[in-house]
C-alpha positions as MATLAB code, in Angstrom:
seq = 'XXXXXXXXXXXXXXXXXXXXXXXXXXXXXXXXXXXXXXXXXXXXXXXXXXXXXXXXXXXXXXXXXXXXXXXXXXXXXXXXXXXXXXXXXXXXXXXXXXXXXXXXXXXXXXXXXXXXXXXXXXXXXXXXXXXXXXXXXXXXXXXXXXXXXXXXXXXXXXXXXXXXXXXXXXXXXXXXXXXXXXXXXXXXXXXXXXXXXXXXXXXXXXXXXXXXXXXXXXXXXXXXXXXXXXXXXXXXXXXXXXX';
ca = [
      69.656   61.337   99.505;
      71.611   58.675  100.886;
      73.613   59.471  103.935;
      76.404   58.247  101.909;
      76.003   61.183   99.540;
      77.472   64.458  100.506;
      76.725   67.688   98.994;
      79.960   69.354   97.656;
      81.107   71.684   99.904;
      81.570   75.241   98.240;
      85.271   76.499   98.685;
      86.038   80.348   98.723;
      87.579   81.504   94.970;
      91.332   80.917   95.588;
      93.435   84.024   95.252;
      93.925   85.926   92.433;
      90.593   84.734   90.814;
      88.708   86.920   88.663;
      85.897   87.439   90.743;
      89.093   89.172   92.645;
      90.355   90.587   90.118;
      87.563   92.017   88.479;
      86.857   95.383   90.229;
      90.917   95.631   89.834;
      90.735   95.516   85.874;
      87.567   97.923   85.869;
      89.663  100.856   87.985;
      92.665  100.326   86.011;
      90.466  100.668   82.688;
      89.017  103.198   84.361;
      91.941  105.098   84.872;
      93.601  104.170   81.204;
      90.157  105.928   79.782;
      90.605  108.823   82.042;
      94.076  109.552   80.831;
      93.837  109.009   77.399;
      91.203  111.488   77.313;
      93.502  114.384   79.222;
      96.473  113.495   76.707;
      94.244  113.901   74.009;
      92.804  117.230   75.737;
      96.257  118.357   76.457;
      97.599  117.947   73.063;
      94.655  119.337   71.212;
      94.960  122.472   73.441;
      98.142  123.072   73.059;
      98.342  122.647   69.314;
      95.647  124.285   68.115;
      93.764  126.241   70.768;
      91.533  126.295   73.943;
      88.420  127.765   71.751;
      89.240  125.551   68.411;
      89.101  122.237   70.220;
      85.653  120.372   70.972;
      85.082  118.114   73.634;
      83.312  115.761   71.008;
      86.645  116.206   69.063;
      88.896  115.186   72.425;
      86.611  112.076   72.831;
      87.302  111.006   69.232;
      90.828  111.512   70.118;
      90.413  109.305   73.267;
      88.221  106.676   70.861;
      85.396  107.106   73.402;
      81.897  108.935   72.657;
      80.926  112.300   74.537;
      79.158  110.478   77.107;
      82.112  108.634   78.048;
      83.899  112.085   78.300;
      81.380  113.468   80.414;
      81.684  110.541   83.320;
      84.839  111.764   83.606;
      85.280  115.342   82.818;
      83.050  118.258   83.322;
      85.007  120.731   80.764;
      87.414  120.385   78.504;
      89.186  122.568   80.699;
      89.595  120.239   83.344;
      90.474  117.233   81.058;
      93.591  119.574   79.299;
      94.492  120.604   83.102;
      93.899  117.171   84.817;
      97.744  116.480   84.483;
      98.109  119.206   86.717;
      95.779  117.541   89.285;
      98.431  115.478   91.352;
     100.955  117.539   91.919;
      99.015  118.880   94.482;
      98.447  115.402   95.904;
     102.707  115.232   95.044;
     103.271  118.644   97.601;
     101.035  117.267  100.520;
     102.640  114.127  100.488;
     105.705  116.042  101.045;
     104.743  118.364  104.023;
     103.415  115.250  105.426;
     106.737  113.526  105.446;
     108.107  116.448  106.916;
     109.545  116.725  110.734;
     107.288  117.391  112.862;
     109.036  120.277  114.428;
     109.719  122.049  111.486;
     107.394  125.613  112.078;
     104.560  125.089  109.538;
     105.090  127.795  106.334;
     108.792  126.190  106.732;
     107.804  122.618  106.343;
     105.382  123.878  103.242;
     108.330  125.616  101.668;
     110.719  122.869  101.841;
     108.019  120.464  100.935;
     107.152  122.114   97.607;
     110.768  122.004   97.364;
     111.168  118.758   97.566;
     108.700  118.548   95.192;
     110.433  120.314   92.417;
     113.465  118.074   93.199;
     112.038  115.045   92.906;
     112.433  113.992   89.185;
     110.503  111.055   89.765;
     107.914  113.527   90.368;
     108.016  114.970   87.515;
     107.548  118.916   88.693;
     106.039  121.041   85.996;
     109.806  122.701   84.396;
     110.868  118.731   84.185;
     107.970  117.674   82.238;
     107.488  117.956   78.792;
     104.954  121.230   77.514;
     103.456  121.986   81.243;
     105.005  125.682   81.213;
     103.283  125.922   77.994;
     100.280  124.585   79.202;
     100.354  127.525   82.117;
     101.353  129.868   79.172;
      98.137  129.433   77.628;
      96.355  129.553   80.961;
      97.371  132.814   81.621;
      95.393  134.566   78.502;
      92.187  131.979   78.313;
      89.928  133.001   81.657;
      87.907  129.580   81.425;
      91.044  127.488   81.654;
      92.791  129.939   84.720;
      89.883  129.325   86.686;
      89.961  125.461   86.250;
      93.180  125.576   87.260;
      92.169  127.796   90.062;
      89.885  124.835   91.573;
      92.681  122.326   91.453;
      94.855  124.774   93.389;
      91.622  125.349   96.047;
      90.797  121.707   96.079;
      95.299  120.807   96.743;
      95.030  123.911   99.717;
      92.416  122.113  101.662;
      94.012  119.006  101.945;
      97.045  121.891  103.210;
      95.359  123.437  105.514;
      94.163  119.719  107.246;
      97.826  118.891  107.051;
      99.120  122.046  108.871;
      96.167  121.513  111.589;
      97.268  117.949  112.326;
     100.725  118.911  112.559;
      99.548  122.302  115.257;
      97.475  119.756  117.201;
      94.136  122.183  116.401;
      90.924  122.753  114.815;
      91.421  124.567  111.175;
      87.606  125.661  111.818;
      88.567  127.642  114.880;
      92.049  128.024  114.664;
      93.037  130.194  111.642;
      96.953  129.215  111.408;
      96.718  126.467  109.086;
      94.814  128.530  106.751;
      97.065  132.015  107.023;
     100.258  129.234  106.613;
      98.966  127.857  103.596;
      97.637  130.875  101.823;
     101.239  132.516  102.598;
     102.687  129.228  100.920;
     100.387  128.748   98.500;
     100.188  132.349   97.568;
     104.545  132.172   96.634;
     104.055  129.492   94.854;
     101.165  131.467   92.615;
     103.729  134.358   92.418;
     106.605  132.022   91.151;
     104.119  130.626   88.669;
     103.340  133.832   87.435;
     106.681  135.132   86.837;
     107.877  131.648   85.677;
     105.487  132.038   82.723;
     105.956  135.673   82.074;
     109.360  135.124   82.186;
     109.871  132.675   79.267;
     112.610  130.751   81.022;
     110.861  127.429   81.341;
     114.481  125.580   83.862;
     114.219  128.916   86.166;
     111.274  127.830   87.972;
     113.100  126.425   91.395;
     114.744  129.890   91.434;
     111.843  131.721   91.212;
     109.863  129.598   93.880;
     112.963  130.238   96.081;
     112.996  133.823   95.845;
     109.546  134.081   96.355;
     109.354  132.024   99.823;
     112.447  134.537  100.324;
     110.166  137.250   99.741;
     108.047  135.871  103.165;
     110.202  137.118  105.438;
     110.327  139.567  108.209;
     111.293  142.419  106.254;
     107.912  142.502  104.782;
     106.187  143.197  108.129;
     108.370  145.400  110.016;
     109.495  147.629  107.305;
     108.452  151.506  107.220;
     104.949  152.166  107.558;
     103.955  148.612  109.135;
     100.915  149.175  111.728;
     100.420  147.203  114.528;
      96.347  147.906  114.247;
      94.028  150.224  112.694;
      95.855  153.769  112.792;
      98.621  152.385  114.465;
     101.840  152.931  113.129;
     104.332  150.751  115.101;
     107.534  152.363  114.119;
     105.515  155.572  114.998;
     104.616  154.281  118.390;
     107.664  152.871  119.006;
     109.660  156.457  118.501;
     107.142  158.327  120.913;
     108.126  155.383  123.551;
     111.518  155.909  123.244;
     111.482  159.893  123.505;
     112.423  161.418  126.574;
     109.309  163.047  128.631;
];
C-alpha cells in the first residue's frame, strides 16, 4: 500500500442508528407481547371463568404459542392478575415522594392515598372490571394467592422504603416491617370489604376508614396488656389506689 492510500477510518454509528435502536424495539416488543397476553388472560377470566380458560387458549388469544406464554408467565393466574402488578410499583413511588418528616404508617397512608387520587394512575375503582377481577379472586384460592405474591413482592420494596426514610437496617430494626404490615394490612381490609360490599366508587372511603381504624383507640382500650399477664389499665388502677 502506497503511503498515499489511507485505510478508511471507521466512525462510531451516528445516533439513533439501529444498532441503537435495536435492543429498544426488542423491550418494547417485549413488553407489547407481555400485555397482550394479560388482556387476553384478563378478559378470558372474567368472561368465562378461572377453571374454563386454558393457558394454550390465552396464547391463541395473544397470537403467540404456549412457549411464548411461558417466557413470560408462570400461571395463568399471574397473566389475568399482572395488571394488578404496578400499582404496587404506583404506591411506593408515592411514599417515596413523600416528606421526609412525615412519621412512617402516615406517609404510607397518604401515599396509597395519593394513589387512589391520581386518575392518571388509574387506581383499581377508576379502571374498567378490576373490582370484578378481585370479585372473582375472592372465591378461586389459586388466583388469591397469586395475588397474594404481588402484594408480598410490592411490601418489600415498602419495607426498604420505610428503612431509608428511619435511617436503619430493616434486618435488625423491625419498624419498617410492623409500619408496613399495619399499612398494608388496611389496605387488605378495605379490599375485602370493597368487594364484599358491591359498591365498586366506595373504595377511597373504605381505605379511609380503615387507616382510621389504626389508631390509638385500638391499643389502649379495655383489656390492652402491656406484657404477658399484664393488664395495663389493671396496673394502672392498683398505682393509683391509696396504700
Amino acid at each position: 500500500m502506497s503511503p498515499e492510500e489511507k485505510v478508511p477510518e471507521r466512525t462510531a454509528p451516528e445516533s439513533g442508528a439501529p444498532e441503537r435502536r435495536t435492543p429498544e424495539r426488542r423491550s418494547r416488543k417485549a413488553r407489547r407481547t407481555r400485555d397482550t397476553l394479560a388482556q387476553a388472560a384478563f378478559e378470558l377470566v372474567l368472561d368465562r371463568g378461572l377453571r374454563y380458560v386454558t393457558v394454550e387458549e390465552i396464547a391463541e388469544a395473544a397470537d403467540v404459542d404456549r412457549r411464548t406464554f411461558s417466557r413470560y408467565f408462570a400461571s395463568k393466574e399471574a397473566a389475568a392478575l399482572d395488571s394488578l402488578r404496578g400499582d404496587g410499583d404506583r404506591i411506593n413511588e408515592a411514599l417515596r415522594a413523600r416528606p421526609a418528616e412525615e412519621p412512617p404508617l402516615l406517609a404510607y397512608r397518604r401515599a396509597v392515598l395519593d394513589w387512589l387520587a391520581d386518575p392518571e394512575a388509574e387506581p383499581w375503582h377508576r379502571r374498567p372490571r378490576i373490582f370484578d377481577l378481585l370479585v372473582v379472586a375472592e372465591d378461586e384460592p389459586t388466583l388469591y394467592a397469586a395475588f397474594h405474591h404481588i402484594r408480598v413482592d410490592a411490601q418489600e420494596d415498602s419495607v426498604a422504603i420505610v428503612a431509608d426514610r428511619l435511617g436503619t437496617d430493616p434486618r435488625t430494626d423491625i419498624r419498617p416491617a410492623v409500619t408496613v404490615a399495619a399499612g398494608a394490612g388496611a389496605l387488605l381490609a378495605a379490599q375485602a370489604a370493597w368487594v364484599r360490599g358491591g359498591r365498586p366508587e366506595a373504595l377511597p372511603e373504605l381505605v379511609t376508614e380503615a387507616f382510621d381504624a389504626l389508631s390509638a383507640d385500638l391499643l389502649t382500650g379495655p383489656g390492652t396488656t402491656d406484657g404477658p399477664g399484664r393488664d395495663s389499665t389493671t396496673e394502672h388502677t392498683a398505682e393509683e389506689a391509696p396504700s
